[in-house]
Coordinates of C-alpha atoms in Angstrom, one line a residue:
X50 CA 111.8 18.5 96.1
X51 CA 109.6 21.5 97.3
X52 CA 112.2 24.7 98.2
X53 CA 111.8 26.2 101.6
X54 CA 111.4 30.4 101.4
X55 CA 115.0 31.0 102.5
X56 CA 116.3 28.9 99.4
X57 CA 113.8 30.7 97.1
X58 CA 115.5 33.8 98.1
X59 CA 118.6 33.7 97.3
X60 CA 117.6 32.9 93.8
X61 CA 118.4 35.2 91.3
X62 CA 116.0 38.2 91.2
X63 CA 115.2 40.1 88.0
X64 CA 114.9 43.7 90.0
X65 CA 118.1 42.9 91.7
X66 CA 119.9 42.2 88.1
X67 CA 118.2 45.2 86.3
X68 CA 119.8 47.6 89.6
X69 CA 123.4 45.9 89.1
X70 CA 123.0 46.0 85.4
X71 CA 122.1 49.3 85.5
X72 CA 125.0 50.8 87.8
X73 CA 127.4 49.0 85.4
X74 CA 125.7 50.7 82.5
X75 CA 125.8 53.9 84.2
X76 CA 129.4 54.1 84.8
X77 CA 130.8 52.2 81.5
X78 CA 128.7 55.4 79.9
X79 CA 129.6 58.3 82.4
X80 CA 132.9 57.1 82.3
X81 CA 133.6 56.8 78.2
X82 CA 132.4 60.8 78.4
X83 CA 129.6 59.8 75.8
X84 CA 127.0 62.0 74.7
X85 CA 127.1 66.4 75.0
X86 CA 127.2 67.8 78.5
X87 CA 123.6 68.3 78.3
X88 CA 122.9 64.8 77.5
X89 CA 124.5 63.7 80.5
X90 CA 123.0 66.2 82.9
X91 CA 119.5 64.6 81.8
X92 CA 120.5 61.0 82.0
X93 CA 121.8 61.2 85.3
X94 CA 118.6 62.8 86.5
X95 CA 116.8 60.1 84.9
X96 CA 118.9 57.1 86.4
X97 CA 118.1 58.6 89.4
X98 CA 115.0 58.6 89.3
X99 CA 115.1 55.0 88.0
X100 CA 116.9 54.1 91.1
X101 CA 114.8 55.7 93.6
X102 CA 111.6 54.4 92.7
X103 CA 112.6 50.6 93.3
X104 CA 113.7 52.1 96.5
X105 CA 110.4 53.7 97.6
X106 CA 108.5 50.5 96.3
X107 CA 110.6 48.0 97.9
X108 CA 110.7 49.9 101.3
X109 CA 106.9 50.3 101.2
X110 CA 106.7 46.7 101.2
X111 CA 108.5 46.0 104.0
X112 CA 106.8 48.5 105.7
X113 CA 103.7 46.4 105.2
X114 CA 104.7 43.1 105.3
X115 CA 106.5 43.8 109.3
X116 CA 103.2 45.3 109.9
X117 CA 100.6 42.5 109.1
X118 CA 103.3 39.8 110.3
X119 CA 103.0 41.1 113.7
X120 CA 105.8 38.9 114.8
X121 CA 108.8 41.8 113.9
X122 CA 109.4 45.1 115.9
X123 CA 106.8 47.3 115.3
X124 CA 109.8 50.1 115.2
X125 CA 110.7 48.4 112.4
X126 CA 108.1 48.8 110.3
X127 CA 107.7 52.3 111.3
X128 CA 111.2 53.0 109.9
X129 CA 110.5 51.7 106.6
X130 CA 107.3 53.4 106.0
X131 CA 109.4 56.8 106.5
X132 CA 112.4 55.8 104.4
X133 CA 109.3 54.7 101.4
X134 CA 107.9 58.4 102.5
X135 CA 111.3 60.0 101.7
X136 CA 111.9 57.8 98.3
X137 CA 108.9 59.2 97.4
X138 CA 110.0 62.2 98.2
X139 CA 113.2 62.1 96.4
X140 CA 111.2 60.7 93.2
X141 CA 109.0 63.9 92.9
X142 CA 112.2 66.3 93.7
X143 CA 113.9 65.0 90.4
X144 CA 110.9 64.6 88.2
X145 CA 110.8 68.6 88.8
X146 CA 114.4 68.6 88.2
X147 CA 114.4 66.7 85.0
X148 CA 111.7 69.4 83.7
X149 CA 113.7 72.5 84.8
X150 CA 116.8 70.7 83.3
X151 CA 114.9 69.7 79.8
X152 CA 114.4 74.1 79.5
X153 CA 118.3 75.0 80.6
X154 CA 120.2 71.9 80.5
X155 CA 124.0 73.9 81.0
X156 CA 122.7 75.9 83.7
X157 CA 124.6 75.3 87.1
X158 CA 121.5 74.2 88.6
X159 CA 120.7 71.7 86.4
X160 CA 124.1 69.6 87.4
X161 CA 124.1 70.3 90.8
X162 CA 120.4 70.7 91.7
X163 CA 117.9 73.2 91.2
X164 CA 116.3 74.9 94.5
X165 CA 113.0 72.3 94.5
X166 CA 115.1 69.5 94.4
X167 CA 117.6 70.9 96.9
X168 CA 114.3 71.2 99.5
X169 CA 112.8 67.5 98.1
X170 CA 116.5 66.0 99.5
X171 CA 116.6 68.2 102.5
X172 CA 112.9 66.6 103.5
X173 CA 113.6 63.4 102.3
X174 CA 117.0 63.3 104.4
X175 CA 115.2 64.7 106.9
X176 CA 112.3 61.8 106.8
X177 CA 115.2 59.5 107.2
X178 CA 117.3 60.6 109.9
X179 CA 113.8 60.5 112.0
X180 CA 113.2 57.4 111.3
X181 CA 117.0 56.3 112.5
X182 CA 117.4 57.5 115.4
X183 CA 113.4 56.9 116.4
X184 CA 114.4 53.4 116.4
X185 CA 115.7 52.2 119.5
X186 CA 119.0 50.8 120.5
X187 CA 119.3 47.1 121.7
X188 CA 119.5 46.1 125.0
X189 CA 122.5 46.7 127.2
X190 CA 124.2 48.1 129.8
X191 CA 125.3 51.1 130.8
X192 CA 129.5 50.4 129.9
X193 CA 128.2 49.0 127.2
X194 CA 126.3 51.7 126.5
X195 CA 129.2 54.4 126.8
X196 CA 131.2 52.5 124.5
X197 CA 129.1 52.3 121.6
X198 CA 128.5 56.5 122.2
X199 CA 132.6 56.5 122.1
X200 CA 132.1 54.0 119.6
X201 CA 129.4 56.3 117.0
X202 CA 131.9 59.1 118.3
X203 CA 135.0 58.3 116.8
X204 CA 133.1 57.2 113.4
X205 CA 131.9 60.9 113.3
X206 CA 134.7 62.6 114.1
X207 CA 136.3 61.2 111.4
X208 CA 133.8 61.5 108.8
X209 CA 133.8 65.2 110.2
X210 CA 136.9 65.6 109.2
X211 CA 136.9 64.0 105.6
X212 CA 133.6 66.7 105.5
X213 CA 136.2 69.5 106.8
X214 CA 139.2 68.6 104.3
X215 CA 136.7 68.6 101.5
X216 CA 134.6 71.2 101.9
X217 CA 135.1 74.0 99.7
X218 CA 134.1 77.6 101.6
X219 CA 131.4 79.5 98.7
X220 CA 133.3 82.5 96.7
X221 CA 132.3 85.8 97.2
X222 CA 132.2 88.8 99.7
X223 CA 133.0 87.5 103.2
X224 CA 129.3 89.4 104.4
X225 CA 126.4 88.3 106.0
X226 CA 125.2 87.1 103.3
X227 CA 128.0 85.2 102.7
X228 CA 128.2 83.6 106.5
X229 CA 124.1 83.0 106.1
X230 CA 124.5 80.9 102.9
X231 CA 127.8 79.0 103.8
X232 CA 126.1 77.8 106.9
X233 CA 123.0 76.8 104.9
X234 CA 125.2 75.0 102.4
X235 CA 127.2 73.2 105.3
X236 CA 123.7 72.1 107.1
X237 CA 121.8 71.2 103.8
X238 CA 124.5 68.8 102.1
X239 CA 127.1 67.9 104.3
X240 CA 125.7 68.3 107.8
X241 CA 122.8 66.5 107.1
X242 CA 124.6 63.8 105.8
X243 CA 126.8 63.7 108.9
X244 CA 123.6 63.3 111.2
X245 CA 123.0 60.4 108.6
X246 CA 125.5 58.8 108.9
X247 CA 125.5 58.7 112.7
X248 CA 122.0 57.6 112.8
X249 CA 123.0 54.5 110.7
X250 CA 126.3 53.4 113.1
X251 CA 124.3 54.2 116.2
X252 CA 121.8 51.6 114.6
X253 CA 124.9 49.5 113.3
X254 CA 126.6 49.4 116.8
X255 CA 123.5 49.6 119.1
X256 CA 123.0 45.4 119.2
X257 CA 119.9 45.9 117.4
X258 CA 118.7 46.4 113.8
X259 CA 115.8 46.9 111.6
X260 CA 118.1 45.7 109.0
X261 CA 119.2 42.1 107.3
X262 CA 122.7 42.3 107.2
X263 CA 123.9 42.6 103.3
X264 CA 120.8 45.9 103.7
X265 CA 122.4 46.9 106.9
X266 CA 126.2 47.1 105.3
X267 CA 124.8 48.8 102.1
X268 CA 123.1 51.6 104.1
X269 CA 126.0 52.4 106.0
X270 CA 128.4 51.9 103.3
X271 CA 125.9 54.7 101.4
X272 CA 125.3 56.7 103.9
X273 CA 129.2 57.7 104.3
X274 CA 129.7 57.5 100.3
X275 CA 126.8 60.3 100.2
X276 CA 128.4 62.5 103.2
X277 CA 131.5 62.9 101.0
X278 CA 129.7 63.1 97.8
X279 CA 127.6 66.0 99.7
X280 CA 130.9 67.9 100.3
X281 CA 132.5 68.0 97.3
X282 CA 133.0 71.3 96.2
X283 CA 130.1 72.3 93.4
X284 CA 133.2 73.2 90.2
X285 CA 133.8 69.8 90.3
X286 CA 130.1 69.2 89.6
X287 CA 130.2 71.8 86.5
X288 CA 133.6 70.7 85.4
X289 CA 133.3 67.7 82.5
X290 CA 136.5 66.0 83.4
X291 CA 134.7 65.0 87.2
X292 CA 131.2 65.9 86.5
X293 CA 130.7 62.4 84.5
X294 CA 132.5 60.3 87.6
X295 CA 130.4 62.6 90.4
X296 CA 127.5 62.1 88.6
X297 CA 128.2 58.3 88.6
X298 CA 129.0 58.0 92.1
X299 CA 125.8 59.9 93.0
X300 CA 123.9 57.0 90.7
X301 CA 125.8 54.0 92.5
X302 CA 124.8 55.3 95.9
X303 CA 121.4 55.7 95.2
X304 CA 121.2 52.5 93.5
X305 CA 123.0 50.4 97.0
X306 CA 120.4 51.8 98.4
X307 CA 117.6 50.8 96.5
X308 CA 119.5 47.1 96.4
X309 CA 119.4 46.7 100.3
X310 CA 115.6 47.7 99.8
X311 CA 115.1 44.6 97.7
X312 CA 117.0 42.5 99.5
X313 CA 115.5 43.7 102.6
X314 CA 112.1 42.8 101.2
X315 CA 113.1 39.8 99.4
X316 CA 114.6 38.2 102.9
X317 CA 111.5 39.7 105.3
X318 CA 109.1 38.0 102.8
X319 CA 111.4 34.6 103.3
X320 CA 111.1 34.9 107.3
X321 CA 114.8 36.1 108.0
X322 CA 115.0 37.9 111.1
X323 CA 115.3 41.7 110.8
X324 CA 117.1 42.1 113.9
X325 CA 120.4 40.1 113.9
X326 CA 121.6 37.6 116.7
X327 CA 123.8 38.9 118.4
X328 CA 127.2 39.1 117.0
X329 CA 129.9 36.5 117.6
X330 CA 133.0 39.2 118.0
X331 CA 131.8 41.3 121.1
X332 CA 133.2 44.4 119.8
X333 CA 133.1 46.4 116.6
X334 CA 136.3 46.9 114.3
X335 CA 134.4 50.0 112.2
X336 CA 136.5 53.0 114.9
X337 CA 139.5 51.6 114.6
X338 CA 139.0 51.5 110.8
X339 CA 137.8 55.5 110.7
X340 CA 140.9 56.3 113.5
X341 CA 143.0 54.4 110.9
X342 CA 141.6 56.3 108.3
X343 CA 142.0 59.7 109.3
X344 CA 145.3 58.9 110.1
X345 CA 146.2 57.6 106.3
X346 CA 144.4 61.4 105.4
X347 CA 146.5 63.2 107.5
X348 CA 150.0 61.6 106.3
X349 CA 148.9 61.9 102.7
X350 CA 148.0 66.0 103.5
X351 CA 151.1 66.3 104.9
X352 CA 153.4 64.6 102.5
X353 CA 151.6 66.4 99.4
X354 CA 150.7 69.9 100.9
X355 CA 152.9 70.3 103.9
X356 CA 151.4 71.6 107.4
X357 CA 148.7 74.1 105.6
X358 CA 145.4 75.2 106.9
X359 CA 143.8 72.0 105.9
X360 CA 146.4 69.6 107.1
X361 CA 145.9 71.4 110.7
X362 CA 142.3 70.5 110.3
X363 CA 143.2 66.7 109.5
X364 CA 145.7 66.3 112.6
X365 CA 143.2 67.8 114.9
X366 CA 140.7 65.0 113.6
X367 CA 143.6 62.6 114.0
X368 CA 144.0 63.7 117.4
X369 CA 140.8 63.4 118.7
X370 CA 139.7 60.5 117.0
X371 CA 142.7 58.8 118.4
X372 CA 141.7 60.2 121.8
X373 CA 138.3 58.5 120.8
X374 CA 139.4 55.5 120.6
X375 CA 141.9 55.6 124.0
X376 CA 139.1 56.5 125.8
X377 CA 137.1 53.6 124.6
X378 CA 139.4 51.4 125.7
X379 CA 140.1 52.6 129.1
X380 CA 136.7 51.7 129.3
X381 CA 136.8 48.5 128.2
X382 CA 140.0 48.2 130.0
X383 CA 138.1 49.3 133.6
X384 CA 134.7 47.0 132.6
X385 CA 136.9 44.2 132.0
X386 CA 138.7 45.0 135.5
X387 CA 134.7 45.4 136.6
X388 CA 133.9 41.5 135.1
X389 CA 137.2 40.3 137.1
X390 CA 136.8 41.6 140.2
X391 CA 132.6 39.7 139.7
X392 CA 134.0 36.6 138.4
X393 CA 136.2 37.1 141.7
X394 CA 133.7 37.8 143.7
X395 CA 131.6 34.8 142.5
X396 CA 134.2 32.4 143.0
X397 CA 135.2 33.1 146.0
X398 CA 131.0 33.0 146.9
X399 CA 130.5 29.7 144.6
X400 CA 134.0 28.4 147.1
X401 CA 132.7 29.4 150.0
X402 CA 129.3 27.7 149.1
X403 CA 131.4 24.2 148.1
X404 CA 132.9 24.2 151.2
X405 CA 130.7 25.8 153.9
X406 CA 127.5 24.9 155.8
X407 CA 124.9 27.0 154.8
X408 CA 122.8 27.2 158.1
X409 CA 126.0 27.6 160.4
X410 CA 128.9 28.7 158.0
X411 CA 131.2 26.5 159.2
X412 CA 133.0 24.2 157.4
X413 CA 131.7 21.3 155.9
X414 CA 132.5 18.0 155.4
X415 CA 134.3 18.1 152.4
X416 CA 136.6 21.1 153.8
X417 CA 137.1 18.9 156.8
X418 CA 138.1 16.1 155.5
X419 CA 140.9 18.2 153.0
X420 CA 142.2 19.8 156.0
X421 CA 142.4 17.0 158.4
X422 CA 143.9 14.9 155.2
X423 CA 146.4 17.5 155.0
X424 CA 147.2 17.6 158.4
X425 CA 148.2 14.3 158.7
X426 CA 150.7 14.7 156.0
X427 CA 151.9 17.3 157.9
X428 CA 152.0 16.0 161.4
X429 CA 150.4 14.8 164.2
X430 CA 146.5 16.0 164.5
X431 CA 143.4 15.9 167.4
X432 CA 139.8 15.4 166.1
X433 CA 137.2 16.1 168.2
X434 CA 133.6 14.8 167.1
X435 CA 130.6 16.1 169.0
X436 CA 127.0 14.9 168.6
X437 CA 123.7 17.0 170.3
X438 CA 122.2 14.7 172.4
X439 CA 118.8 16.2 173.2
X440 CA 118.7 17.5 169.4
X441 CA 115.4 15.3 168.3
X442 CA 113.2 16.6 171.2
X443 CA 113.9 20.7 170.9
X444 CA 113.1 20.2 167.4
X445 CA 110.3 18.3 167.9
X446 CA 109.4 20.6 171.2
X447 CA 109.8 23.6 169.5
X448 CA 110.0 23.6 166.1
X449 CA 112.7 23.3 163.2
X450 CA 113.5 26.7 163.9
X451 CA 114.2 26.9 166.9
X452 CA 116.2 23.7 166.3
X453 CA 118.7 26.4 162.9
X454 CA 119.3 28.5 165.6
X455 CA 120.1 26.1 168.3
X456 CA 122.9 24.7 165.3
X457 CA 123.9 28.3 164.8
X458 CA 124.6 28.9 168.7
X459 CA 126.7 25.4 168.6
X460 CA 128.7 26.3 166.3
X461 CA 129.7 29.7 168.1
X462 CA 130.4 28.0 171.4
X463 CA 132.7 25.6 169.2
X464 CA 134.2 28.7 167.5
X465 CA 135.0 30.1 170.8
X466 CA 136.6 26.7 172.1
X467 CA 140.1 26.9 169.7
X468 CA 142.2 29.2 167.9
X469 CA 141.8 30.9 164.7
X470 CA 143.6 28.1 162.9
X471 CA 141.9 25.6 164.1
X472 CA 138.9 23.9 162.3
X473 CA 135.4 23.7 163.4
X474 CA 133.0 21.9 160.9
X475 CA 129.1 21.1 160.7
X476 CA 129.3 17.1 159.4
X477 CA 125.7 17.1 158.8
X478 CA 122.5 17.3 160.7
X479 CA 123.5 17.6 164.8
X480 CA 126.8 16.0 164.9
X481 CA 130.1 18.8 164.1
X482 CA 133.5 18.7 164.6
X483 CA 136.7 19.9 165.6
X484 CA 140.6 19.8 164.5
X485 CA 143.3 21.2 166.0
X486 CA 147.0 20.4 164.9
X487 CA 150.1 19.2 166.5
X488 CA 149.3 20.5 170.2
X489 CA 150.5 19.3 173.7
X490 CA 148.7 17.5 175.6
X491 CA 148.0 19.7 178.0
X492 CA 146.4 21.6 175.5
X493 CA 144.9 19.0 174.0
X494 CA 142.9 18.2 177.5
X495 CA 142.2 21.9 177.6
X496 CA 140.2 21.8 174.6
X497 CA 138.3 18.8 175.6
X498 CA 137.0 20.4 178.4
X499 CA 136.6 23.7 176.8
X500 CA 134.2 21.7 174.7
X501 CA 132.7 20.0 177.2
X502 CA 131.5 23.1 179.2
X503 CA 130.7 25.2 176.4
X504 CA 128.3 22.2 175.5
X505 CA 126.6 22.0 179.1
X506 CA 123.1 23.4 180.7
X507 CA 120.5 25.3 179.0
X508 CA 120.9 28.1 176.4
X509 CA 118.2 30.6 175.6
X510 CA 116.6 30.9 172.3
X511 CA 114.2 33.5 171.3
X512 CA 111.9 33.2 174.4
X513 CA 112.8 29.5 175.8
X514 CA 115.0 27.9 177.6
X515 CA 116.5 24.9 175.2
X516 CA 118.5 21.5 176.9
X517 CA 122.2 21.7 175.8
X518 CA 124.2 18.6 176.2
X519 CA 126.4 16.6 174.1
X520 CA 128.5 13.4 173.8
X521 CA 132.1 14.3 172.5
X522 CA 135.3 11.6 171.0
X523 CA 138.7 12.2 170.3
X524 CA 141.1 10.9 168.4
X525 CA 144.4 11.7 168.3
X526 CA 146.0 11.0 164.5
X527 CA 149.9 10.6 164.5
X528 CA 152.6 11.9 161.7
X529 CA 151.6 9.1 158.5
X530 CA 150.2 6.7 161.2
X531 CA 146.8 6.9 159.9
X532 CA 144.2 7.8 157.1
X533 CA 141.5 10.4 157.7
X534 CA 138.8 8.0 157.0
X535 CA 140.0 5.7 159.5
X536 CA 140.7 8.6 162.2
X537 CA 137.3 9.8 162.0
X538 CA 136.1 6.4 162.8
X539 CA 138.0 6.2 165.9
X540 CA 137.1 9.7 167.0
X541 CA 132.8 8.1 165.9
X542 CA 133.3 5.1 168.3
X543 CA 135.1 7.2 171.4
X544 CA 131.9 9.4 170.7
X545 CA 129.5 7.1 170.9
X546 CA 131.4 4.9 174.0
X547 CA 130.6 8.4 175.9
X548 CA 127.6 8.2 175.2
X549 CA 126.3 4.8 176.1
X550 CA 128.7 5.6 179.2
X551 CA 126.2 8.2 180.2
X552 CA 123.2 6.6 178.9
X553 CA 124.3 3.8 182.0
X554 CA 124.8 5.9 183.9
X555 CA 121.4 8.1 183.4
X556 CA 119.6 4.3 184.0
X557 CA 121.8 3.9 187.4
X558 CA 120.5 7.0 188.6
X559 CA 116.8 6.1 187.9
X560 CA 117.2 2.2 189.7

């Protein structure tokens, strides 16, 4: 049986096993403390370079392969091209690196960086931040909007603040000098990092994503993983009891990345869509996480190191993250009150609609019928059923209409005949009714003849004079006595008795 591409991918991949292999490797060695100081300095240089280039490769295939399919967002494929730019990038930074580390491999450069590889990760950070935040957001609306911006928010004031509580200020005289060079050190490694990591959660909670998912979770994942690597303080880098572990860490992260490469490519070349269906939970768990977070951070400060310098700089990130996150939901809290107040809106429209006539707005004959129904449970009930009797001609004369607004001027006149709680309904085509409950018959007779003038002579519409005359029955429904089928009937046949009455007598007159 022939596989389909999506089966083919998820079969096991040798560059996919060599990356895992190799981060196990990396750590089962850093972490036994094998091999001089020295030696370790230049293996970890090397590993990452042997992580970076599958990265660069992998993303420059992509690249190509959403450009020449022409079915993906071309965004996308502009995204990848820069992150295979900065790989690249990154890969010529650390071959310097490894040459100025092979001359002075226990110099503090050659653990934490030298100067050409400092600029090579500045760029290449710099190639992919652009290409994040060039790619746009999904569609949506504007509260949904403003709650993924409280949403990316809250993620980076708390990854702000695990920056803040980690970051170590540089020794030395508190000079110019000094202020020039802590502020380049706080914009080179973690700042940069920071806008990183915003770029990627805009992108992870904008609806829309160059990204398969298992590539989209490993970017992000990296992306925060690298903002607190960035802004560990650079002893701990030159110290062997953490160097081995930093240096391992620094490996892993470049290594996810170059594994969501791969899988990225393997799944684009299968045909999996690079921008996700929309999700089935309408609302993101990843602020409430970082709020929960710094919250964990700043009860650990407190409980080890009491209310120091740092631990004010953790419940101030407590604070506003949590303030963050009450924002967002006030509003959520006011768009639902927003959908409500449509879905109220529509049903009362969709209600009205059911049980009005279009043309006239009256009721119809459904709404008659439930009212007259439950006004013979109630008591005793008068229906009134009126039919035009010069309708055909006008509309015929005329036109159709003049004939809508000939309806529409019934129905006022009938309005104007009975009491707001009275019913006046539009049965279908020229016949409408009335229903009035448990009157006298004095005004009961009122009515009728209300009716029967209102219904009398000529009315004007638009520019002609229009006959006005109709035939009206009654029926008077008793307390239980009757059913509203069966009272309608009786109100139909006193209609139509009136008028065959004046149809004889219209023939009288002409003999």
């Amino acid at each position: 049986m022939t596989r389909g591409p999506l089966a083919r991918a998820r079969r096991a991949d040798p560059l996919l096993v060599a990356l895992i292999a190799l981060l196990v490797a990396t750590f089962v060695g850093f972490g036994s403390g094998a091999g001089s100081t020295g030696t370790q300095v230049t293996a970890f240089w090397l590993l990452m370079i042997a992580v970076q280039v599958p990265f660069a490769v992998s993303a420059r295939r992509v690249a190509g392969h959403l450009t020449r399919s022409g079915t993906e967002d071309a965004h996308g494929g502009a995204m990848w091209r820069l992150f295979s730019t900065a790989g690249v990038v990154l890969v010529l930074g650390n071959v310097v690196q490894v040459v100025l580390v092979l001359r002075d491999p226990l110099s503090v450069g050659a653990a934490i960086g030298t100067d050409p590889q400092a600029a090579s990760l500045a760029l290449a950070m710099a190639l992919i931040v652009a290409a994040l935040l060039r790619y746009p957001m999904g569609e949506m609306g504007a509260a949904a909007r403003l709650r993924m911006r409280i949403d990316v928010a809250t993620v980076m004031a708390a990854a702000t603040t695990f920056g803040l509580w980690i970051f170590e200020l540089p020794p030395g005289p508190r000079d110019a000098g000094w202020v020039l060079h802590t502020t380049t050190v706080m914009l080179v490694q973690p700042g940069l990092f920071l806008v990183a990591v915003f770029a990627v959660v805009k992108i992870l909670l904008g609806g829309r994503s160059a990204f398969v998912r298992t590539a989209g979770v490993l970017s992000g994942t990296t992306a925060m993983l690298q903002a607190v690597l960035q802004a560990v303080p650079v002893p701990y880098y030159v110290a062997p009891p953490t160097m081995s572990w930093l240096f391992a860490a620094n490996v892993l992260a470049s290594g996810l990345i170059a594994i969501g490469a791969r899988v990225q490519e393997r799944q684009v070349r299968a045909g999996a869509r690079t921008a996700p269906q929309r999700a089935k939970r309408p609302y993101s768990l990843l602020p409430y996480a970082a709020m929960a977070a710094v919250w964990l951070l700043a009860a650990a400060v407190l409980a080890l190191h009491g209310l120091d310098l740092r631990a004010w700089v953790v419940v101030a990130g407590a604070n506003v993250t949590t303030a963050l996150v009450v924002a967002r939901q006030v509003a959520a809290f006011r768009h639902i009150a927003e959908l409500l107040r449509e879905r109220d809106e529509l049903t009362a429209q969709l209600t009205r609609m059911a049980y009005h006539d279009a043309l006239t707005e009256l009721a119809n004959r459904s709404l008659f019928m439930q009212r007259l129904s439950d006004g013979l449970a109630a008591g005793p009930v008068t229906v009134f059923l009126i039919d035009l009797d010069e309708f055909k001609p006008v509309n015929d004369a005329y036109g159709h209409a003049t004939g809508d607004r000939l309806l529409i001027e019934v129905g006022r006149r009938l309005r104007g005949c009975v009491r707001a709680g009275d019913t006046v309904a539009r049965l279908g085509g020229d016949e409408f009714a009335v229903l009035i409950l448990d009157v006298s018959d004095d005004r009961r007779r009122q009515v009728a003849d209300d009716l029967a003038r209102a219904l009398r002579g000529t009315t004007r519409i638009g520019a002609v004079e229009v006959p006005l005359t109709a035939s009206i029955g009654m029926a008077v429904g008793r307390d239980g006595g009757q059913d509203p089928d069966s009272l309608l009937h009786e109100a139909d046949m006193a209609m139509y008795a009136t008028k065959e009455h004046r149809r004889h007598l219209s023939a009288g007159n002409r003999k």
